Short mmCIF file of C-alpha atoms and ligand atoms in Angstrom, two decimals:
data_model
loop_
_atom_site.label_atom_id
_atom_site.label_comp_id
_atom_site.label_asym_id
_atom_site.label_seq_id
_atom_site.Cartn_x
_atom_site.Cartn_y
_atom_site.Cartn_z
CA MET A 1 -47.40 -1.48 32.16
CA THR A 2 -50.68 -3.26 31.12
CA SER A 3 -53.66 -1.51 29.81
CA GLN A 4 -56.94 -2.74 28.58
CA TYR A 5 -55.42 -3.88 25.28
CA THR A 6 -52.51 -6.12 26.98
CA PRO A 7 -54.44 -9.38 26.12
CA SER A 8 -54.13 -11.69 29.55
CA PHE A 9 -51.94 -14.90 29.31
CA PRO A 10 -51.29 -17.99 31.36
CA SER A 11 -47.69 -17.79 33.28
CA ARG A 12 -45.23 -20.55 32.23
CA LEU A 13 -43.73 -20.62 35.62
CA PRO A 14 -46.91 -19.75 37.87
CA HIS A 15 -45.07 -20.57 41.35
CA VAL A 16 -41.84 -18.62 40.53
CA GLY A 17 -41.48 -15.06 42.25
CA THR A 18 -38.22 -13.20 42.88
CA THR A 19 -35.44 -15.11 44.20
CA ILE A 20 -34.93 -15.06 47.68
CA PHE A 21 -31.15 -13.38 46.87
CA THR A 22 -32.77 -10.63 45.26
CA VAL A 23 -35.66 -10.11 48.07
CA MET A 24 -32.79 -10.31 50.91
CA SER A 25 -30.01 -7.88 48.92
CA ALA A 26 -32.71 -5.51 48.56
CA LEU A 27 -33.74 -5.75 52.45
CA ALA A 28 -29.95 -5.54 53.30
CA ALA A 29 -29.55 -2.32 51.49
CA LYS A 30 -32.71 -0.71 53.03
CA HIS A 31 -31.61 -1.58 56.41
CA GLN A 32 -27.68 -0.65 55.53
CA ALA A 33 -27.29 -4.52 56.63
CA ILE A 34 -24.16 -6.34 55.77
CA ASN A 35 -24.93 -8.31 52.90
CA LEU A 36 -23.74 -11.78 53.74
CA GLY A 37 -26.76 -13.23 51.97
CA GLN A 38 -26.25 -13.04 48.19
CA GLY A 39 -22.99 -15.37 47.09
CA PHE A 40 -20.76 -12.84 45.31
CA PRO A 41 -17.17 -11.56 46.45
CA ASP A 42 -16.93 -7.99 47.28
CA PHE A 43 -13.22 -7.92 46.72
CA PRO A 44 -11.88 -7.12 43.01
CA CYS A 45 -10.85 -9.63 40.47
CA ASP A 46 -7.16 -9.70 39.19
CA ARG A 47 -6.13 -6.43 37.46
CA THR A 48 -4.16 -8.36 35.09
CA LEU A 49 -7.27 -10.39 33.87
CA ILE A 50 -9.03 -7.24 33.08
CA ALA A 51 -5.89 -6.12 31.20
CA LYS A 52 -6.03 -9.16 29.30
CA VAL A 53 -9.97 -8.26 28.34
CA ASN A 54 -8.65 -4.39 27.76
CA GLU A 55 -6.20 -6.23 25.29
CA ALA A 56 -8.90 -8.06 23.37
CA MET A 57 -11.15 -5.28 22.96
CA LEU A 58 -8.28 -2.93 21.82
CA ALA A 59 -7.12 -5.71 19.68
CA ASP A 60 -10.95 -5.29 18.04
CA HIS A 61 -12.29 -8.87 19.23
CA ASN A 62 -15.36 -7.45 19.40
CA GLN A 63 -17.24 -9.31 17.03
CA TYR A 64 -19.28 -12.60 17.38
CA PRO A 65 -17.04 -15.71 18.34
CA PRO A 66 -17.52 -19.09 17.28
CA MET A 67 -20.79 -20.38 18.50
CA ILE A 68 -19.54 -22.79 20.50
CA GLY A 69 -16.83 -20.56 21.97
CA ILE A 70 -13.27 -19.55 20.77
CA PRO A 71 -10.92 -22.37 20.26
CA ASN A 72 -8.40 -20.83 22.95
CA LEU A 73 -10.61 -20.99 25.37
CA ARG A 74 -11.91 -24.40 24.51
CA ASN A 75 -8.84 -25.50 24.67
CA GLY A 76 -7.47 -23.93 27.71
CA ILE A 77 -10.79 -25.73 29.16
CA ALA A 78 -9.73 -29.07 27.98
CA LYS A 79 -6.15 -29.07 29.16
CA LYS A 80 -7.04 -27.75 32.79
CA ILE A 81 -9.68 -30.75 33.22
CA GLN A 82 -7.36 -33.14 31.71
CA GLY A 83 -4.72 -32.01 34.18
CA LEU A 84 -6.90 -32.10 37.37
CA TYR A 85 -9.26 -34.70 36.67
CA ASN A 86 -7.70 -37.00 33.95
CA HIS A 87 -10.41 -37.07 31.43
CA GLN A 88 -9.95 -35.86 27.91
CA TYR A 89 -12.73 -33.69 26.61
CA ASP A 90 -12.34 -32.95 22.62
CA PRO A 91 -12.51 -29.19 22.96
CA ASP A 92 -14.24 -29.44 19.39
CA SER A 93 -17.03 -31.39 20.15
CA GLU A 94 -17.39 -32.11 23.63
CA ILE A 95 -16.61 -28.23 25.11
CA THR A 96 -19.03 -25.15 24.97
CA ILE A 97 -18.48 -21.90 26.47
CA THR A 98 -21.91 -20.38 27.84
CA ALA A 99 -23.26 -17.50 29.41
CA GLY A 100 -22.56 -18.38 33.45
CA GLY A 101 -23.32 -21.54 34.81
CA THR A 102 -27.03 -20.96 34.83
CA GLN A 103 -27.42 -20.91 31.16
CA GLY A 104 -25.65 -23.79 31.24
CA ILE A 105 -28.08 -25.42 33.63
CA LEU A 106 -30.75 -24.47 31.50
CA THR A 107 -29.79 -25.27 28.18
CA ALA A 108 -28.63 -28.85 28.95
CA ILE A 109 -32.29 -29.31 30.51
CA LEU A 110 -33.79 -28.33 27.59
CA ALA A 111 -31.91 -30.45 25.62
CA CYS A 112 -32.70 -33.61 27.27
CA VAL A 113 -35.93 -33.40 28.77
CA SER A 114 -38.85 -33.97 27.18
CA PRO A 115 -42.41 -33.31 28.52
CA GLY A 116 -43.11 -35.81 31.24
CA ASP A 117 -39.55 -37.04 31.87
CA GLU A 118 -38.56 -37.56 35.24
CA VAL A 119 -35.34 -35.32 36.57
CA VAL A 120 -34.30 -36.19 40.17
CA ILE A 121 -33.04 -33.11 42.26
CA ILE A 122 -31.41 -33.41 45.54
CA GLU A 123 -33.00 -30.32 47.89
CA PRO A 124 -31.73 -28.00 49.42
CA ALA A 125 -31.32 -27.19 45.66
CA TYR A 126 -30.00 -24.22 43.59
CA ASP A 127 -33.00 -22.42 42.71
CA SER A 128 -32.71 -22.47 38.91
CA TYR A 129 -32.90 -26.31 38.88
CA ARG A 130 -36.80 -26.67 39.27
CA PRO A 131 -38.14 -23.72 37.02
CA ALA A 132 -35.56 -25.21 34.11
CA ILE A 133 -37.09 -28.54 34.34
CA GLU A 134 -41.00 -27.22 34.56
CA LEU A 135 -39.87 -25.20 31.54
CA ALA A 136 -38.81 -28.34 29.71
CA GLY A 137 -41.97 -29.61 31.22
CA GLY A 138 -40.18 -32.41 32.81
CA LYS A 139 -41.59 -33.65 36.32
CA THR A 140 -38.94 -32.69 39.12
CA ILE A 141 -38.53 -35.76 41.64
CA ALA A 142 -37.12 -33.98 44.47
CA VAL A 143 -34.86 -36.42 47.29
CA SER A 144 -33.99 -34.51 50.67
CA LEU A 145 -30.83 -34.52 52.12
CA GLN A 146 -30.52 -36.23 55.37
CA VAL A 147 -29.97 -33.60 58.30
CA LEU A 148 -27.82 -35.58 60.67
CA ARG A 149 -28.49 -33.80 64.02
CA ASP A 150 -26.45 -33.83 67.44
CA PRO A 151 -27.82 -35.08 70.54
CA SER A 152 -29.75 -31.73 71.69
CA GLY A 153 -31.63 -32.43 68.25
CA HIS A 154 -29.91 -29.44 66.22
CA ALA A 155 -28.43 -29.99 62.63
CA ALA A 156 -25.08 -30.73 62.72
CA SER A 157 -24.20 -32.00 59.28
CA TYR A 158 -26.00 -33.64 56.03
CA ALA A 159 -25.59 -36.81 54.69
CA ILE A 160 -26.64 -38.10 50.92
CA PRO A 161 -29.92 -39.83 51.17
CA TRP A 162 -28.80 -43.05 48.87
CA ASP A 163 -31.90 -44.98 50.01
CA ASP A 164 -34.20 -42.16 48.56
CA LEU A 165 -32.02 -42.23 45.77
CA GLU A 166 -32.39 -45.71 45.10
CA LYS A 167 -36.39 -45.19 45.02
CA ALA A 168 -36.12 -42.45 43.04
CA ILE A 169 -34.35 -43.68 40.19
CA HIS A 170 -35.70 -45.89 37.49
CA ALA A 171 -36.37 -46.57 33.81
CA LYS A 172 -38.24 -43.65 33.44
CA THR A 173 -35.34 -40.98 34.64
CA ARG A 174 -34.31 -38.93 32.13
CA LEU A 175 -31.76 -36.86 34.55
CA VAL A 176 -30.07 -36.66 37.74
CA ILE A 177 -28.69 -33.19 38.58
CA ILE A 178 -25.74 -33.25 41.54
CA ASN A 179 -24.08 -30.56 43.06
CA THR A 180 -20.75 -30.91 44.13
CA PRO A 181 -19.85 -28.84 46.16
CA HIS A 182 -22.68 -28.06 47.62
CA ASN A 183 -24.91 -24.66 47.86
CA PRO A 184 -26.22 -23.87 50.29
CA THR A 185 -24.54 -26.87 52.41
CA GLY A 186 -21.03 -26.85 51.21
CA MET A 187 -21.10 -30.81 51.35
CA VAL A 188 -18.56 -32.31 48.84
CA TRP A 189 -19.40 -35.38 47.40
CA GLN A 190 -16.33 -38.32 47.78
CA LYS A 191 -15.28 -40.80 45.35
CA ALA A 192 -17.17 -43.65 46.96
CA ASP A 193 -20.43 -41.02 46.30
CA LEU A 194 -19.26 -41.22 42.42
CA ASP A 195 -18.79 -44.69 42.70
CA ARG A 196 -22.63 -45.65 44.20
CA LEU A 197 -24.14 -42.75 42.01
CA ALA A 198 -22.72 -44.95 38.76
CA THR A 199 -23.99 -47.57 40.40
CA LEU A 200 -27.60 -46.26 40.72
CA VAL A 201 -27.57 -45.59 37.22
CA GLU A 202 -25.97 -48.47 35.84
CA GLY A 203 -28.50 -49.92 33.33
CA THR A 204 -30.90 -46.86 33.01
CA SER A 205 -30.89 -44.24 30.70
CA ALA A 206 -30.59 -41.33 32.79
CA LEU A 207 -27.97 -38.78 32.23
CA ILE A 208 -26.40 -36.77 34.92
CA LEU A 209 -26.07 -32.97 35.36
CA SER A 210 -23.02 -32.06 37.84
CA ASP A 211 -23.18 -28.92 38.87
CA GLU A 212 -19.34 -28.13 39.89
CA VAL A 213 -19.34 -24.15 39.97
CA TYR A 214 -17.54 -24.54 43.44
CA GLU A 215 -15.00 -27.06 42.15
CA HIS A 216 -11.85 -24.74 43.15
CA MET A 217 -13.19 -24.04 46.81
CA VAL A 218 -12.39 -27.36 48.81
CA TYR A 219 -10.50 -27.21 52.19
CA ASP A 220 -8.40 -28.85 54.44
CA GLY A 221 -6.63 -30.46 52.09
CA ALA A 222 -9.25 -32.53 50.48
CA GLN A 223 -9.93 -32.90 46.64
CA HIS A 224 -12.61 -31.84 44.68
CA HIS A 225 -14.22 -35.31 42.92
CA SER A 226 -15.47 -33.97 39.38
CA VAL A 227 -17.65 -36.29 37.40
CA ALA A 228 -14.88 -35.87 34.73
CA SER A 229 -12.51 -38.03 37.14
CA HIS A 230 -15.09 -40.83 36.78
CA PRO A 231 -15.33 -42.75 33.49
CA GLN A 232 -18.90 -44.28 33.83
CA LEU A 233 -20.22 -41.07 34.80
CA ALA A 234 -18.20 -38.63 32.63
CA ALA A 235 -19.51 -40.97 29.64
CA ARG A 236 -23.07 -39.51 30.83
CA SER A 237 -22.87 -36.45 32.20
CA PHE A 238 -22.98 -32.66 31.40
CA LEU A 239 -19.98 -30.91 33.37
CA ILE A 240 -20.99 -27.35 34.51
CA SER A 241 -18.54 -25.09 35.78
CA SER A 242 -18.17 -21.15 36.35
CA PHE A 243 -15.81 -18.77 35.39
CA GLY A 244 -17.85 -16.17 37.96
CA LYS A 245 -16.86 -18.35 40.60
CA THR A 246 -13.43 -19.30 40.06
CA TYR A 247 -12.10 -15.39 39.17
CA HIS A 248 -14.32 -13.47 41.11
CA VAL A 249 -16.23 -12.08 37.95
CA THR A 250 -19.86 -13.21 38.94
CA GLY A 251 -21.18 -10.62 36.53
CA TRP A 252 -19.43 -11.47 33.74
CA LYS A 253 -21.36 -14.53 33.22
CA VAL A 254 -19.26 -16.86 31.26
CA GLY A 255 -18.78 -20.34 32.31
CA TYR A 256 -18.68 -23.70 30.34
CA VAL A 257 -20.23 -27.17 29.93
CA ALA A 258 -18.41 -30.48 29.01
CA ALA A 259 -20.24 -33.27 27.62
CA PRO A 260 -19.51 -36.68 25.38
CA ALA A 261 -20.05 -35.32 21.58
CA ALA A 262 -23.46 -36.96 21.32
CA MET A 263 -24.77 -34.74 24.21
CA THR A 264 -22.74 -31.55 23.37
CA ALA A 265 -24.39 -32.11 19.76
CA GLU A 266 -28.02 -31.60 20.95
CA PHE A 267 -26.54 -29.07 23.62
CA ARG A 268 -25.34 -26.85 20.90
CA LYS A 269 -28.90 -27.21 18.85
CA ILE A 270 -30.58 -25.43 22.01
CA HIS A 271 -27.61 -23.06 22.59
CA GLN A 272 -27.35 -21.64 19.03
CA PHE A 273 -30.88 -20.38 19.29
CA ASN A 274 -30.49 -19.43 22.95
CA VAL A 275 -27.81 -17.17 23.50
CA PHE A 276 -26.13 -18.15 20.20
CA THR A 277 -22.46 -16.89 21.51
CA VAL A 278 -21.24 -15.77 24.72
CA ASN A 279 -18.75 -11.97 25.09
CA THR A 280 -15.73 -12.42 22.56
CA PRO A 281 -13.25 -10.16 24.63
CA MET A 282 -14.50 -11.51 27.76
CA GLN A 283 -13.27 -15.08 26.27
CA PHE A 284 -9.72 -13.71 24.98
CA GLY A 285 -8.96 -12.56 28.44
CA LEU A 286 -10.28 -15.69 30.30
CA ALA A 287 -8.46 -17.66 27.83
CA ALA A 288 -5.44 -15.90 28.05
CA TYR A 289 -5.47 -15.63 31.99
CA LEU A 290 -6.36 -19.74 32.25
CA ALA A 291 -2.81 -20.48 30.73
CA ASP A 292 -1.49 -19.86 34.43
CA PRO A 293 -3.19 -22.57 36.87
CA SER A 294 -1.79 -20.36 39.55
CA HIS A 295 -4.86 -18.77 40.21
CA TYR A 296 -7.14 -21.58 40.84
CA GLU A 297 -4.44 -23.61 42.28
CA ASN A 298 -4.22 -20.82 45.13
CA LEU A 299 -7.83 -20.49 45.25
CA PRO A 300 -8.44 -23.08 48.30
CA ALA A 301 -6.06 -21.69 50.65
CA PHE A 302 -7.50 -18.32 49.56
CA TYR A 303 -11.02 -19.41 50.34
CA GLN A 304 -9.91 -21.29 53.57
CA ALA A 305 -8.38 -18.25 54.93
CA LYS A 306 -11.72 -16.43 54.87
CA ARG A 307 -13.55 -19.51 56.22
CA ASP A 308 -11.22 -20.04 59.23
CA PHE A 309 -11.52 -16.18 60.12
CA PHE A 310 -15.26 -16.13 59.98
CA LYS A 311 -15.39 -19.38 61.73
CA ALA A 312 -13.09 -18.42 64.46
CA GLY A 313 -15.41 -15.45 64.95
CA LEU A 314 -18.75 -17.11 64.87
CA GLU A 315 -17.03 -19.35 67.58
CA HIS A 316 -17.80 -16.38 69.70
CA THR A 317 -21.37 -16.05 68.93
CA PRO A 318 -24.07 -18.38 69.92
CA PHE A 319 -24.52 -19.90 66.75
CA LYS A 320 -23.80 -23.60 66.15
CA LEU A 321 -21.30 -23.98 63.02
CA LEU A 322 -22.10 -26.89 60.27
CA PRO A 323 -19.12 -28.05 58.85
CA THR A 324 -18.21 -26.41 55.15
CA PRO A 325 -15.61 -28.50 53.53
CA GLY A 326 -16.35 -26.56 50.62
CA THR A 327 -18.33 -23.45 48.80
CA TYR A 328 -18.22 -20.33 50.43
CA PHE A 329 -20.81 -20.37 52.21
CA GLN A 330 -20.95 -21.15 56.14
CA CYS A 331 -24.34 -22.67 57.49
CA VAL A 332 -25.33 -22.19 61.09
CA ASP A 333 -27.91 -23.43 63.62
CA TYR A 334 -29.77 -20.42 65.49
CA SER A 335 -32.58 -22.87 66.97
CA GLY A 336 -30.62 -22.73 70.38
CA LEU A 337 -30.67 -19.57 70.53
CA ASP A 338 -31.57 -18.03 74.24
CA ILE A 339 -33.87 -15.41 72.35
CA PRO A 340 -37.64 -15.76 71.43
CA GLU A 341 -36.37 -15.04 67.34
CA ALA A 342 -34.82 -18.64 67.71
CA LYS A 343 -38.52 -20.13 66.98
CA LEU A 344 -38.75 -18.02 63.96
CA SER A 345 -38.93 -19.55 60.96
CA GLU A 346 -35.62 -19.49 58.66
CA ALA A 347 -37.05 -16.78 56.49
CA ASP A 348 -38.32 -14.90 59.44
CA PHE A 349 -35.25 -15.20 61.43
CA CYS A 350 -32.97 -13.95 58.21
CA GLN A 351 -35.47 -10.81 58.11
CA TRP A 352 -35.09 -10.07 61.61
CA LEU A 353 -31.03 -10.87 61.52
CA THR A 354 -31.10 -8.22 58.53
CA THR A 355 -33.45 -5.37 60.00
CA ASN A 356 -32.39 -5.68 63.86
CA VAL A 357 -29.08 -6.92 63.97
CA GLY A 358 -27.95 -5.35 60.27
CA VAL A 359 -26.28 -8.66 59.13
CA ALA A 360 -28.17 -10.17 55.98
CA ALA A 361 -28.33 -14.21 55.51
CA ILE A 362 -30.09 -16.24 53.58
CA PRO A 363 -32.84 -19.45 55.14
CA VAL A 364 -31.85 -22.81 53.96
CA SER A 365 -35.41 -23.50 53.50
CA ALA A 366 -35.16 -21.36 50.37
CA PHE A 367 -33.81 -24.28 48.91
CA TYR A 368 -36.40 -26.39 49.09
CA ASP A 369 -39.75 -26.18 47.27
CA LYS A 370 -41.78 -27.94 50.12
CA PRO A 371 -41.78 -25.76 53.42
CA THR A 372 -38.81 -27.44 54.84
CA GLU A 373 -37.09 -25.85 58.45
CA SER A 374 -33.99 -27.16 60.24
CA GLY A 375 -33.09 -23.80 62.02
CA VAL A 376 -30.42 -23.38 59.74
CA ILE A 377 -29.25 -20.01 57.57
CA ARG A 378 -26.49 -19.53 55.33
CA PHE A 379 -23.90 -16.54 55.17
CA CYS A 380 -21.45 -16.35 52.30
CA PHE A 381 -18.03 -15.57 53.73
CA ALA A 382 -16.47 -14.43 50.12
CA LYS A 383 -15.82 -10.95 51.50
CA GLN A 384 -13.01 -8.51 52.47
CA GLU A 385 -11.79 -9.06 55.94
CA GLN A 386 -12.86 -5.79 57.02
CA THR A 387 -16.56 -6.88 55.95
CA LEU A 388 -16.41 -10.11 57.99
CA SER A 389 -15.14 -8.53 61.01
CA ALA A 390 -17.95 -5.72 61.03
CA ALA A 391 -20.41 -8.77 60.31
CA LEU A 392 -18.74 -10.72 63.02
CA GLN A 393 -19.00 -7.68 65.69
CA ARG A 394 -22.70 -7.30 65.05
CA LEU A 395 -23.24 -10.87 65.44
CA GLN A 396 -21.26 -11.19 68.70
CA THR A 397 -23.91 -9.02 70.05
CA LEU A 398 -26.40 -12.22 69.99
CA THR A 399 -26.32 -13.97 73.36
CA ARG A 400 -26.55 -17.55 74.08
C1 PLP B 1 -24.89 -24.07 42.72
C2 PLP B 1 -24.55 -23.09 41.59
N1 PLP B 1 -24.97 -23.43 40.53
C3 PLP B 1 -24.94 -22.49 39.50
C4 PLP B 1 -24.89 -21.11 39.54
C5 PLP B 1 -24.45 -20.18 38.62
O1 PLP B 1 -23.87 -19.48 38.20
P1 PLP B 1 -23.15 -18.57 37.39
O2 PLP B 1 -23.21 -17.38 38.01
O3 PLP B 1 -22.19 -19.29 36.50
O4 PLP B 1 -24.53 -18.34 36.29
C6 PLP B 1 -24.50 -20.81 41.06
C7 PLP B 1 -24.33 -19.13 41.30
O5 PLP B 1 -24.40 -18.97 42.76
C8 PLP B 1 -24.42 -22.06 42.03
O6 PLP B 1 -24.64 -21.23 43.07
#
C-alpha cells in the first residue's frame, strides 16, 4: 500500500506487466479450465529424488553451501556434459549452480552487457530475456523466426532467419541469445545451424548465451546439439540448463551455467551478490540422483509418448498441428477453424478457449515485443494422460 509518505519513483521496467503465464493460469483457475498454458508437469517427480533430498536434510546439510555450488553436483554436471557433448568443463572454474535457468540468464546478461551494448535475440523469445537486457542497460536487437506457411497461408513451421541474423550481428554486438530446443515453437537447432552461427560470430567479440533448458526433450531419434559440442561456440558461450525441466521439479529452481573460466569469473562476481548460494539439500539430492543417467536418458521416450498421444487426439480437432521436434510444447494454427473466433487475435482466442471451451493455452504472440500475429497458440503436454484426455475431449467439440 502506498501512502502520501511514499515517494514516487520511476519504474526500472516501465513496459513490464504480469507475465502471460500467470495471467492465463489465473484465468484457467477462475473458469476451472484444464491448464495446458504454463509449462510445468502436473505429475510428481521420482520419490527416490525426494528421498535423497530428505536424506541430505537429515544429514544436516542445511547451511550455506559453497558460493559456486557443492563439488559433487558440479563434478556430476561436468561428467554428464563430457559424456553427452564431449566437452570438458572444469567443475571448479567453469560450472556454477544457479537458482534455476532464469537466474542464470539474468546473471549472465548482467555479467557481460554494459549500457548501450547490443544483444541479439530471436523472437518468439522466452520472456525473461528482454527485461534482463533492459536492466543491464543493453539494447535489444530482435530478429524474428521465419514463419513458413502452407499453400493455404497457414503457419506450418519455423526457420532460423539467417539473413536477418547476419545483418544484426556486427562489431558492436555483445551477446547473441539462442534457445534450443525452442520455447514456444519446439524448433531444434541442427549441427549445421551451430556451424553457421559460429561463422557469423567469428572475428567479432560477440558472446553467446545458449538457453538449453529443454536439452533432454528431443524426439524421433534426433539429437540435441549443444554449444558445448561445438568447440568454437563453447569458447564464447554461457550454457544454461535447468534441473526443474529435466527432473519434473520446476518449483525447486535449481539450474546451472557452464562457461569458459574467464566468463565464469565475471559471472560469479554478480552471482555472489545476487543469490550468493543455492538451496543446499536440493543440491545434495540432485548430485546423488544425477549419478545415475537413466532418468535423463529415458526422458525423450517419456515425453515423446506424451507428444504422440496428444498429437493423435488433436488430429480429431480442426487445429492444424505444427511440428514438435523438441520441448514439451505443441503449437497449433487455429486460423483455419470455421468459427468466428478464428479471426480473433491469439491472446483473445486463448481467452475464449479458456473461458468457453475450458482449455488454457498460451498465445505465441506473447513471445514477441511488437504485435505479431500468426494464428498460432501453444499447448503444454507435460501432463498426465488423464489431463491430456480431458483436454482433448473438450477440444474435440470444436468444429472445422
Ligand atoms: C526457454 C526457457 N528458458 C528458461 C526457463 C527458466 O527455467 P527455470 O524454471 O529453471 O528458471 C524456462 C522456463 O519455462 C524456459 O522455457
